Tab-separated table of N, CA and C in Angstrom:
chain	number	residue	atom	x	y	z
A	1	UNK	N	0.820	-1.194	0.000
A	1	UNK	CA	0.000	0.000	0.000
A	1	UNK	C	0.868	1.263	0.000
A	2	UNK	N	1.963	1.539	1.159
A	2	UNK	CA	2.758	2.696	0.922
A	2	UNK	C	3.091	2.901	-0.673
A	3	UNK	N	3.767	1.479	-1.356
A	3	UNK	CA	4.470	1.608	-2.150
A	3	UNK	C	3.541	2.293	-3.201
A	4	UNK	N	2.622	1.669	-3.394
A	4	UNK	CA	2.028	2.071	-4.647
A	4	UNK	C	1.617	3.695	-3.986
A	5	UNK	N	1.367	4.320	-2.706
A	5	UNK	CA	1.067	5.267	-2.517
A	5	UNK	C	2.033	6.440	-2.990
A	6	UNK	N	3.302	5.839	-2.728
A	6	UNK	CA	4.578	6.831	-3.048
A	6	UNK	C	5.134	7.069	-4.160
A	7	UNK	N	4.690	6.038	-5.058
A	7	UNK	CA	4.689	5.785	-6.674
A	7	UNK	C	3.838	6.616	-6.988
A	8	UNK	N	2.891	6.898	-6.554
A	8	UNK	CA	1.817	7.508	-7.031
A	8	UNK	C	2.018	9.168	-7.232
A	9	UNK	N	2.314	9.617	-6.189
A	9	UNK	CA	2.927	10.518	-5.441
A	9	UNK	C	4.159	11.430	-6.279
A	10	UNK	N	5.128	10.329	-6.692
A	10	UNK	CA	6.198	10.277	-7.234
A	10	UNK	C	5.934	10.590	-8.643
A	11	UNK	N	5.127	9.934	-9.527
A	11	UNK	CA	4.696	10.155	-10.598
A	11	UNK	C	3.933	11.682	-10.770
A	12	UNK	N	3.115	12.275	-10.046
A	12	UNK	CA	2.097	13.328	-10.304
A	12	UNK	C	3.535	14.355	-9.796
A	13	UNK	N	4.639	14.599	-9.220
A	13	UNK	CA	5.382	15.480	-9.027
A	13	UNK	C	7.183	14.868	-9.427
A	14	UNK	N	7.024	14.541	-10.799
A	14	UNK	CA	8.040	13.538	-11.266
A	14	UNK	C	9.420	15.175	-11.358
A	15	UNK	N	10.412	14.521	-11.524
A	15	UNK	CA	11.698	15.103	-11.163
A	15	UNK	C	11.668	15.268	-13.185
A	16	UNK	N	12.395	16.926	-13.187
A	16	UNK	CA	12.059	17.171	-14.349
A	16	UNK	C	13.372	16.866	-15.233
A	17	UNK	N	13.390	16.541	-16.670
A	17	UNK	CA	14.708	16.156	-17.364
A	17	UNK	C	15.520	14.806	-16.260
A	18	UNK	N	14.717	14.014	-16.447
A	18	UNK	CA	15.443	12.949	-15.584
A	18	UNK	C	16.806	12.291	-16.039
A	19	UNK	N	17.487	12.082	-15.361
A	19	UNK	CA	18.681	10.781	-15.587
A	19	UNK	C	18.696	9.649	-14.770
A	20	UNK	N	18.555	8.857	-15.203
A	20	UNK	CA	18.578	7.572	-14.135
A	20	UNK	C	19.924	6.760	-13.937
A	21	UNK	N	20.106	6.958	-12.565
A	21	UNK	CA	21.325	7.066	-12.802
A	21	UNK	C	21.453	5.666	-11.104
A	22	UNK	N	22.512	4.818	-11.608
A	22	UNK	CA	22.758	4.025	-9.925
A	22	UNK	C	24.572	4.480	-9.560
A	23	UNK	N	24.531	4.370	-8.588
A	23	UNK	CA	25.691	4.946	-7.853
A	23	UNK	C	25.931	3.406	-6.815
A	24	UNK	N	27.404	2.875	-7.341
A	24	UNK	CA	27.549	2.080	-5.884
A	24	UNK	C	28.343	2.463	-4.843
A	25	UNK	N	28.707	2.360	-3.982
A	25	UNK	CA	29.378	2.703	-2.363
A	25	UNK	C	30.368	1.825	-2.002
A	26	UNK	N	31.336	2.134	-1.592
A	26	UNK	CA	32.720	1.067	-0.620
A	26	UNK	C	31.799	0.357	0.430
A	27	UNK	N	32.350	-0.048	0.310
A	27	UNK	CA	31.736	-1.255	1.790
A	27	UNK	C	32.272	-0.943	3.216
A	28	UNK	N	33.718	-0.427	2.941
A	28	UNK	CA	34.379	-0.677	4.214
A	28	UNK	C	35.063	0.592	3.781
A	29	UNK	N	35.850	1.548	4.805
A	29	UNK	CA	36.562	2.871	4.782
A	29	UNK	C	37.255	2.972	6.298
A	30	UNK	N	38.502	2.740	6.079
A	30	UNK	CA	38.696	2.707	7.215
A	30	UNK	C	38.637	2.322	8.469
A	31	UNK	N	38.000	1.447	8.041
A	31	UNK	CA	37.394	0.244	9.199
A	31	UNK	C	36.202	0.310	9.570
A	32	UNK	N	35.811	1.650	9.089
A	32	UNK	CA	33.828	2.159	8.903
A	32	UNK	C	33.165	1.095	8.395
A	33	UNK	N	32.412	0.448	8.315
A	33	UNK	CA	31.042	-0.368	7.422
A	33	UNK	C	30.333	0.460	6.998
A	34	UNK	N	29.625	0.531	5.595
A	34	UNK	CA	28.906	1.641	5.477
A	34	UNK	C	27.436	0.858	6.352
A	35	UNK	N	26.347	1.752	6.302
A	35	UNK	CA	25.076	1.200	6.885
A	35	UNK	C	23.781	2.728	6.205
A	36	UNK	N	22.857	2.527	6.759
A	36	UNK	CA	22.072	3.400	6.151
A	36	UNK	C	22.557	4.698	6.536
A	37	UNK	N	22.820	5.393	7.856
A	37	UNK	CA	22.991	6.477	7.823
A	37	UNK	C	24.131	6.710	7.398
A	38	UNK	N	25.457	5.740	7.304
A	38	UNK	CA	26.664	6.561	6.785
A	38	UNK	C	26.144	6.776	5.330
A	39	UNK	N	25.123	6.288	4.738
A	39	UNK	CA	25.149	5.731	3.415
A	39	UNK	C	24.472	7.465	2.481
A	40	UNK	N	23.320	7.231	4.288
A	40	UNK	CA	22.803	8.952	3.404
A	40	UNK	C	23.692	10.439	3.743
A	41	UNK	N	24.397	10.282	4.610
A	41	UNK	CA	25.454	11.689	5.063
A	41	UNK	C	25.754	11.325	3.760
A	42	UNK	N	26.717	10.386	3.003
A	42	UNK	CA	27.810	10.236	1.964
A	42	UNK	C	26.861	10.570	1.069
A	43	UNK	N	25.492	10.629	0.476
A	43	UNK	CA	25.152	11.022	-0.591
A	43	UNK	C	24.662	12.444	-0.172
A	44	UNK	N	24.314	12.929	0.967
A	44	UNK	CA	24.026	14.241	1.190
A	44	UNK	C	25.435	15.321	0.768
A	45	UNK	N	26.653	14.809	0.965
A	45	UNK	CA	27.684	15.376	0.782
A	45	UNK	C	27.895	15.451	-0.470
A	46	UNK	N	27.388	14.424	-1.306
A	46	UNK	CA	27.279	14.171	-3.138
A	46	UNK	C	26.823	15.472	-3.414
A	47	UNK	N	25.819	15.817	-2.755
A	47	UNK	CA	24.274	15.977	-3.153
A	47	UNK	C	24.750	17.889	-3.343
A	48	UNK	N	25.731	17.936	-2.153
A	48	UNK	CA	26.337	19.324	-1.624
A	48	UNK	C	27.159	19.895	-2.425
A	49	UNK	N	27.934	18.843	-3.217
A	49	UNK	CA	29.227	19.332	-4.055
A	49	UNK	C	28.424	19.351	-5.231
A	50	UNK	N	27.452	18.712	-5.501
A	50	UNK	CA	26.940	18.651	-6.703
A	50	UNK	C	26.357	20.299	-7.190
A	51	UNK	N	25.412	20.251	-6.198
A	51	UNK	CA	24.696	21.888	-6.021
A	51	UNK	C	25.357	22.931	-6.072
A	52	UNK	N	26.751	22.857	-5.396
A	52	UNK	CA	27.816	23.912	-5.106
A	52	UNK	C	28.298	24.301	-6.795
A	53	UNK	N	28.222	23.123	-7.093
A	53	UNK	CA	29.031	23.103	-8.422
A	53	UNK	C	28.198	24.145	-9.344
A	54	UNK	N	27.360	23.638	-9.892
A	54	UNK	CA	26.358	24.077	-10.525
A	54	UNK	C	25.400	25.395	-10.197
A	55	UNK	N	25.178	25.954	-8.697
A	55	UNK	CA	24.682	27.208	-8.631
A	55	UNK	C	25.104	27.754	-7.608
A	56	UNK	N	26.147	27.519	-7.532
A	56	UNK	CA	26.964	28.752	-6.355
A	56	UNK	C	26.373	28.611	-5.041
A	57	UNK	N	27.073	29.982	-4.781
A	57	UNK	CA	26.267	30.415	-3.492
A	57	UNK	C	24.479	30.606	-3.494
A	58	UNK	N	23.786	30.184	-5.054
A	58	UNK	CA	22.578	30.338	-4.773
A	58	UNK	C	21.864	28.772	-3.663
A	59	UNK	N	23.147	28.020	-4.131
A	59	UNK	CA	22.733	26.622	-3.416
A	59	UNK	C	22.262	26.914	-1.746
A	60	UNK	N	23.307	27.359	-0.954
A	60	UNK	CA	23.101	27.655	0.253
A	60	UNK	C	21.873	29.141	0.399
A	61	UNK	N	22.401	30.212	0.103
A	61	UNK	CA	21.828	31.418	0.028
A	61	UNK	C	20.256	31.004	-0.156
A	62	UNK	N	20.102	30.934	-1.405
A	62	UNK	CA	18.610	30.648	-1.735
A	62	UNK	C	17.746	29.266	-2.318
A	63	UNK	N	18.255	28.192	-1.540
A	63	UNK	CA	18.259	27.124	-1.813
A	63	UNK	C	17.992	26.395	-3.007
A	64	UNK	N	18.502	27.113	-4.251
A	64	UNK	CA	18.485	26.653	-5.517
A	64	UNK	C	19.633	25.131	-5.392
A	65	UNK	N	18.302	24.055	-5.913
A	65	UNK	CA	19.181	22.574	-6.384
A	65	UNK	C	18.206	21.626	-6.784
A	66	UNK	N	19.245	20.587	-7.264
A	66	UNK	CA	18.069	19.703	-8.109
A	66	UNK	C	17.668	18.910	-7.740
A	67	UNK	N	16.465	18.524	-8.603
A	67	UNK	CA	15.365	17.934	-8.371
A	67	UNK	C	15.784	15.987	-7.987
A	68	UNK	N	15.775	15.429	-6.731
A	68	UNK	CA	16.309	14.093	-7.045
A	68	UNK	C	15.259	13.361	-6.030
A	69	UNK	N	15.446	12.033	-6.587
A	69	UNK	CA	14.781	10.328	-5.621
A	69	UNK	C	15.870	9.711	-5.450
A	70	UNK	N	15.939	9.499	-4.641
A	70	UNK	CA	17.201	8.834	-3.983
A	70	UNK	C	16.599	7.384	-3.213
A	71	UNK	N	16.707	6.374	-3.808
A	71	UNK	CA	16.744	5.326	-3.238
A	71	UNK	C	17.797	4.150	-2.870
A	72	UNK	N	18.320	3.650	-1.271
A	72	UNK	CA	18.778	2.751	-1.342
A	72	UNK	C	18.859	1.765	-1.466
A	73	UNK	N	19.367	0.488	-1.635
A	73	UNK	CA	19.798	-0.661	-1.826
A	73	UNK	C	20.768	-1.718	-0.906
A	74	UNK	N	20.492	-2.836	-0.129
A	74	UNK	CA	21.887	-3.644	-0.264
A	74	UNK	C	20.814	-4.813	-0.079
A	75	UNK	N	22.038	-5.484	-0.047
A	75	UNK	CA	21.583	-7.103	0.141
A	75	UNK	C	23.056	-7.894	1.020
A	76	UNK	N	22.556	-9.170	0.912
A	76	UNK	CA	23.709	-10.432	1.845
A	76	UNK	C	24.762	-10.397	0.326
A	77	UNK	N	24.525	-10.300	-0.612
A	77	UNK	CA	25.583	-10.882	-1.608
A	77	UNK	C	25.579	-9.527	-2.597
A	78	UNK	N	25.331	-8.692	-2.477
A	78	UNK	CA	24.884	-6.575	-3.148
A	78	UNK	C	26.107	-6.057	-2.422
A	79	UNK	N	26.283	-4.937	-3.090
A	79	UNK	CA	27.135	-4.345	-2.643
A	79	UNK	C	25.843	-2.984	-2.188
A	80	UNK	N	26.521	-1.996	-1.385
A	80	UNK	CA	25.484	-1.358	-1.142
A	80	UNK	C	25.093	0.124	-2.287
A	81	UNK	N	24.414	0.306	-2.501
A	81	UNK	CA	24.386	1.056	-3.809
A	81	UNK	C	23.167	1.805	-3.556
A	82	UNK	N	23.022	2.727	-4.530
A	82	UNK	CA	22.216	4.032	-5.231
A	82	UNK	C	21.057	3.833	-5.987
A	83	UNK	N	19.829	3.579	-6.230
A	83	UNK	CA	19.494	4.109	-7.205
A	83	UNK	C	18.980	5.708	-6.900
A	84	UNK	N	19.001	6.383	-8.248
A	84	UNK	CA	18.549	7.920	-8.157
A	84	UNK	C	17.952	7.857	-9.264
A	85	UNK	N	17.505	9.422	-9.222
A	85	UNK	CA	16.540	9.958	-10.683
A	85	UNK	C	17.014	11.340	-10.248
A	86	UNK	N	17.874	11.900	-11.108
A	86	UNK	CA	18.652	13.275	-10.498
A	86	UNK	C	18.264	14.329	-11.873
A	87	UNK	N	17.753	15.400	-11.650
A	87	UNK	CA	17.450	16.549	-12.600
A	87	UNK	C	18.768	16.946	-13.457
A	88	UNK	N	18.399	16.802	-14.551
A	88	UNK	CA	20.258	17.152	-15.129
A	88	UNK	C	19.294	18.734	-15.909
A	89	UNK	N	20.532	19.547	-15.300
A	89	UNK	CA	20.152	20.716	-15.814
A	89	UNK	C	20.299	20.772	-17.803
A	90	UNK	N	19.477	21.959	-18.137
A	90	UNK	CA	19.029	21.967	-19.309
A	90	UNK	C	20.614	22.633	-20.306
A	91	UNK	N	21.208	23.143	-19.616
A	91	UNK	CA	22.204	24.290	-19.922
A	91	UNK	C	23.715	22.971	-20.134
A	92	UNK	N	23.465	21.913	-19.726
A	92	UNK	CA	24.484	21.035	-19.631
A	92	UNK	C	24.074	19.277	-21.065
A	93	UNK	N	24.967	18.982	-21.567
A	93	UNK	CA	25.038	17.694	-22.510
A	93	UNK	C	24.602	16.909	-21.560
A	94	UNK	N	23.910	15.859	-21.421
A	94	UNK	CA	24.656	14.959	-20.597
A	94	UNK	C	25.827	13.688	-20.846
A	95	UNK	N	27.052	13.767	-21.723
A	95	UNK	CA	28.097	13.896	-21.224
A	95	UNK	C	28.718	14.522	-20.153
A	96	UNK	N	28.720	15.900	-20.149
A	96	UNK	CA	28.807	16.805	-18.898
A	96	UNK	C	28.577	16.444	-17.847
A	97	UNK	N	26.906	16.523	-17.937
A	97	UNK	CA	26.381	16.190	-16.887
A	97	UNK	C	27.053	14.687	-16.027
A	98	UNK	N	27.077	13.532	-17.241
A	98	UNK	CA	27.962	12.733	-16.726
A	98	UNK	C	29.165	12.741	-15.551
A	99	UNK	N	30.069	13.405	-16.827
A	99	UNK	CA	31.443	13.829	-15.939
A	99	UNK	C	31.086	14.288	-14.605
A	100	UNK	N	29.953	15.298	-14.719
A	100	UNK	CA	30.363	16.480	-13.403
A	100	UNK	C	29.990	15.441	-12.071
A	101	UNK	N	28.768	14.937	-12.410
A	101	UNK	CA	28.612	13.897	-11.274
A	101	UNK	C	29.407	12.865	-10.749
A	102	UNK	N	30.462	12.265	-11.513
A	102	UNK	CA	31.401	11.199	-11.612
A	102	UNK	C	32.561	11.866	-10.533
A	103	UNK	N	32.753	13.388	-11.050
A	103	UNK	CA	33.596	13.447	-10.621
A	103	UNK	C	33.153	14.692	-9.096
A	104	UNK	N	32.145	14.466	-8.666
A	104	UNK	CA	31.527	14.783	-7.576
A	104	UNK	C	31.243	13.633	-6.759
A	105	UNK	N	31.015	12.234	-7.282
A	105	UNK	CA	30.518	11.246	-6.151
A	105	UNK	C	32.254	10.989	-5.713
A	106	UNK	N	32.979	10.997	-6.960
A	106	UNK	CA	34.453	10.190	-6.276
A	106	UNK	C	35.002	11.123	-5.618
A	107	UNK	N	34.277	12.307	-5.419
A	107	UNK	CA	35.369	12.861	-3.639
A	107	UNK	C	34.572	12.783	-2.614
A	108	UNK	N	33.126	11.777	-2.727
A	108	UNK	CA	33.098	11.614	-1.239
A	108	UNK	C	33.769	10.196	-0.476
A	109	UNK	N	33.568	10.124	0.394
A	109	UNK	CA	34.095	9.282	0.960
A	109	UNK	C	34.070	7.995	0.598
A	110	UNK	N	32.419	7.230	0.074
A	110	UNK	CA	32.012	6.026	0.201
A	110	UNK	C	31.960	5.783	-1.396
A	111	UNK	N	32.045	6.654	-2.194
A	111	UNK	CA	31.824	6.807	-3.263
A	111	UNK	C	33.029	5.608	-4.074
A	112	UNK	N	32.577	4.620	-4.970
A	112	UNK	CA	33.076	3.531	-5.604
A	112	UNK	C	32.917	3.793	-7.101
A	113	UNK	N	33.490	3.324	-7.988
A	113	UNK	CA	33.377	3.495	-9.444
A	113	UNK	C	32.939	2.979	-10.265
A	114	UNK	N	31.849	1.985	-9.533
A	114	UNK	CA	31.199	1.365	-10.377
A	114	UNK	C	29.513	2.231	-10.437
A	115	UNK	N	28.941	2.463	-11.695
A	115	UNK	CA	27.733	3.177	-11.664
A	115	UNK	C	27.324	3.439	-13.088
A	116	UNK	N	25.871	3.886	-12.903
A	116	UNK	CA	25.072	3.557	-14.574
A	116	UNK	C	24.239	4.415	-14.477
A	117	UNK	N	24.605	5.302	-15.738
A	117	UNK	CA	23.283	6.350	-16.119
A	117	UNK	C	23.140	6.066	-17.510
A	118	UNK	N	21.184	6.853	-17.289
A	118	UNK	CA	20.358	6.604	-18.375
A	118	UNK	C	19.934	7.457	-18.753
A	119	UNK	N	19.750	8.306	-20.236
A	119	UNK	CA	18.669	9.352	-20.139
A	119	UNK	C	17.639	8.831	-20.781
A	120	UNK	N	16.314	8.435	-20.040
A	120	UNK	CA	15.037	7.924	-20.510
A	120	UNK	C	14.861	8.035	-21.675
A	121	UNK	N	14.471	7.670	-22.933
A	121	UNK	CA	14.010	7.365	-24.199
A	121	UNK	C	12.504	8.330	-23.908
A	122	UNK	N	11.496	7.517	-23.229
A	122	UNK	CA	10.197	8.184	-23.425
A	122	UNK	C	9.760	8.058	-21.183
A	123	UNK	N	8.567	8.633	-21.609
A	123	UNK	CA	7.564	8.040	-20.010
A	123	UNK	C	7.555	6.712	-19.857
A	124	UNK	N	7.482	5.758	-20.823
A	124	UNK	CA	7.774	4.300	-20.683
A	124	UNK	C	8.908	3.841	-19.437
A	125	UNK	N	9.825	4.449	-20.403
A	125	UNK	CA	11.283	4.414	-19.324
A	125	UNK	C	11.378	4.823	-18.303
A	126	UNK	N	11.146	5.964	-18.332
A	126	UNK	CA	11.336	7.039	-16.792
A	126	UNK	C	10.092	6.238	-15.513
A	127	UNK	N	9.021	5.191	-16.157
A	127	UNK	CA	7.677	4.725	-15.116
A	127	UNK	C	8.523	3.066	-14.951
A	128	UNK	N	9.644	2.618	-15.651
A	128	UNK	CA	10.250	1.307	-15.620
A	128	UNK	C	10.981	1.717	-14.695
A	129	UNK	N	12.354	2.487	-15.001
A	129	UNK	CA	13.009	3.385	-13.502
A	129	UNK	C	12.388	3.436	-12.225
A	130	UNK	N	10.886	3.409	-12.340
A	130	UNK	CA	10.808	4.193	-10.678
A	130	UNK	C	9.541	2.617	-10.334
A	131	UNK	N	9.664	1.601	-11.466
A	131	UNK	CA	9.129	0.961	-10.818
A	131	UNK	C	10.640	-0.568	-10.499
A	132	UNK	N	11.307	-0.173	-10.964
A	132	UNK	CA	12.794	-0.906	-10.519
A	132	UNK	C	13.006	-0.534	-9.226
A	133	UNK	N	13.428	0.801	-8.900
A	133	UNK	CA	14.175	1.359	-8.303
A	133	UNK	C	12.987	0.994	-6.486
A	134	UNK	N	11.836	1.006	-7.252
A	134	UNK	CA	10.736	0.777	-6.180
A	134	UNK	C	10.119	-0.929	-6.078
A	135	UNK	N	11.531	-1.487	-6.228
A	135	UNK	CA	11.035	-3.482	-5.998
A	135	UNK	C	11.376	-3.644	-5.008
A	136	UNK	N	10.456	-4.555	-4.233
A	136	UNK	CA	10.517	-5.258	-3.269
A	136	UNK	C	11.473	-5.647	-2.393
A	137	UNK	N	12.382	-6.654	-3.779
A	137	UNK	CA	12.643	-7.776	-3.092
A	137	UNK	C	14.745	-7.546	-2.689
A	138	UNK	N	14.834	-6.294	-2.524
A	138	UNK	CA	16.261	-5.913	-2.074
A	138	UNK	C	15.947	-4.901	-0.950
A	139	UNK	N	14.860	-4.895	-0.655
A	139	UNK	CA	14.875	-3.992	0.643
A	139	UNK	C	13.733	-4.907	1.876
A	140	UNK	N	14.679	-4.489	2.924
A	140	UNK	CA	13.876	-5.709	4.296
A	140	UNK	C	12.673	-3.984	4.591
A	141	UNK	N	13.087	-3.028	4.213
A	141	UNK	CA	11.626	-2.196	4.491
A	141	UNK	C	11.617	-1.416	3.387
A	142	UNK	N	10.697	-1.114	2.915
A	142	UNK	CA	10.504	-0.566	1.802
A	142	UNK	C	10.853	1.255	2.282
A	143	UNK	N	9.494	1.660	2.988
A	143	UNK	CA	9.244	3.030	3.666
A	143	UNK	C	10.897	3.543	4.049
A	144	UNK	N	11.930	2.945	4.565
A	144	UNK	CA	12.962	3.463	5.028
A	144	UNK	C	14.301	3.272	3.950
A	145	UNK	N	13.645	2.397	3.257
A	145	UNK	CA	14.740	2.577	1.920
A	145	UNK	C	15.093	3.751	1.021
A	146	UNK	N	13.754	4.291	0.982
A	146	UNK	CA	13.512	6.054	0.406
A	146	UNK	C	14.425	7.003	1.231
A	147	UNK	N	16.045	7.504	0.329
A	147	UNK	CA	16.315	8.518	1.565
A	147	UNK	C	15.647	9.770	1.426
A	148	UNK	N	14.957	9.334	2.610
A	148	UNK	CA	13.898	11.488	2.650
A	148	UNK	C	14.549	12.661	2.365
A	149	UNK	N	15.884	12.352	3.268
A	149	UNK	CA	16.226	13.749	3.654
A	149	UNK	C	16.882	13.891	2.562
A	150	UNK	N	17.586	13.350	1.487
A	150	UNK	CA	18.109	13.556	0.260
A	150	UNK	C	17.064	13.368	-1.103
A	151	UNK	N	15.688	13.345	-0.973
A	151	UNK	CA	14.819	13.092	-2.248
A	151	UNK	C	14.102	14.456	-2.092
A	152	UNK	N	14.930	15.226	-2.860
A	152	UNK	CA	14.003	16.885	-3.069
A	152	UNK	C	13.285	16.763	-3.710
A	153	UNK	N	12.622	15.825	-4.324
A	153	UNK	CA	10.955	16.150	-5.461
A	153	UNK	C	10.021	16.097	-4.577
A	154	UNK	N	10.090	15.341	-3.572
A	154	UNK	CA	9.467	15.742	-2.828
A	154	UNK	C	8.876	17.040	-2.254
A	155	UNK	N	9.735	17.953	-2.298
A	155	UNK	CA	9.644	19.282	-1.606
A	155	UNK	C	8.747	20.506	-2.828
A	156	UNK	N	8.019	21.230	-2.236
A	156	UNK	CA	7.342	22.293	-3.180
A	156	UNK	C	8.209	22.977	-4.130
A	157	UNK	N	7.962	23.145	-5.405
A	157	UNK	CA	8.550	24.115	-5.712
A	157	UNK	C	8.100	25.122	-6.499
């Protein structure tokens, strides 16, 4: 019931110019394990350099940034990983866009080099994305797999 509620949800306030994009994570740093919360600081810090990059001081100042779903992932035999749906600005290729993110996840900490982006073909694609990214059977809770505090489509704009 959540799920299809948040799908629902998700769809009527969809993230605009999507990329679908998965991001995987180190496992271990220093003797750290990652776990859910190291998992969302390390993409909040993504999330920071990313914004910084792209609109300055409007990022902090006037909270200009993009539009993203951020869902996690692991499993017993997974490494722990990303999926997203991140707004690629209009002003950028996505080649660019590529690079800039690539080379924004690999200075955070947890950030690994293995990862896959897509730019949707049609709505077909972009409703396959968010019904992948929203399966079952790699998350022991669904509701807490969604990182909140890093999924801005959520938020008014």
């Amino acid at each position: 019931m959540i799920q299809s509620s948040i799908k629902q949800f998700y769809l009527a306030n969809p993230v605009p110019n999507p990329i679908n994009i998965t991001l995987t994570q180190k496992q271990v740093v220093d003797g750290q394990r990652i776990d859910d919360e190291t998992s969302s600081a390390n993409f909040r810090h993504f999330r920071s350099l990313l914004n910084r990059r792209l609109f300055g001081n409007a990022y902090k100042r006037y909270g200009r940034q993009l539009a993203m779903l951020v869902v996690r992932e692991d499993g017993a035999w997974h490494r722990h990983y990303i999926h997203a749906i991140i707004e690629k600005p209009v002003s950028l290729t996505i080649e660019e866009f590529i690079a800039l993110v690539l080379e924004c996840w690999g200075k955070t900490r947890f950030g690994y080099r293995e990862h896959h982006f897509e730019e949707p073909a049609d709505k077909d694609r972009e409703t396959g994305w968010i019904n992948y990214c929203f399966k079952k059977r790699t998350k022991g809770d669904f509701a807490s797999s969604i990182d909140w505090a890093n999924s801005t489509c959520f938020e008014r704009r």
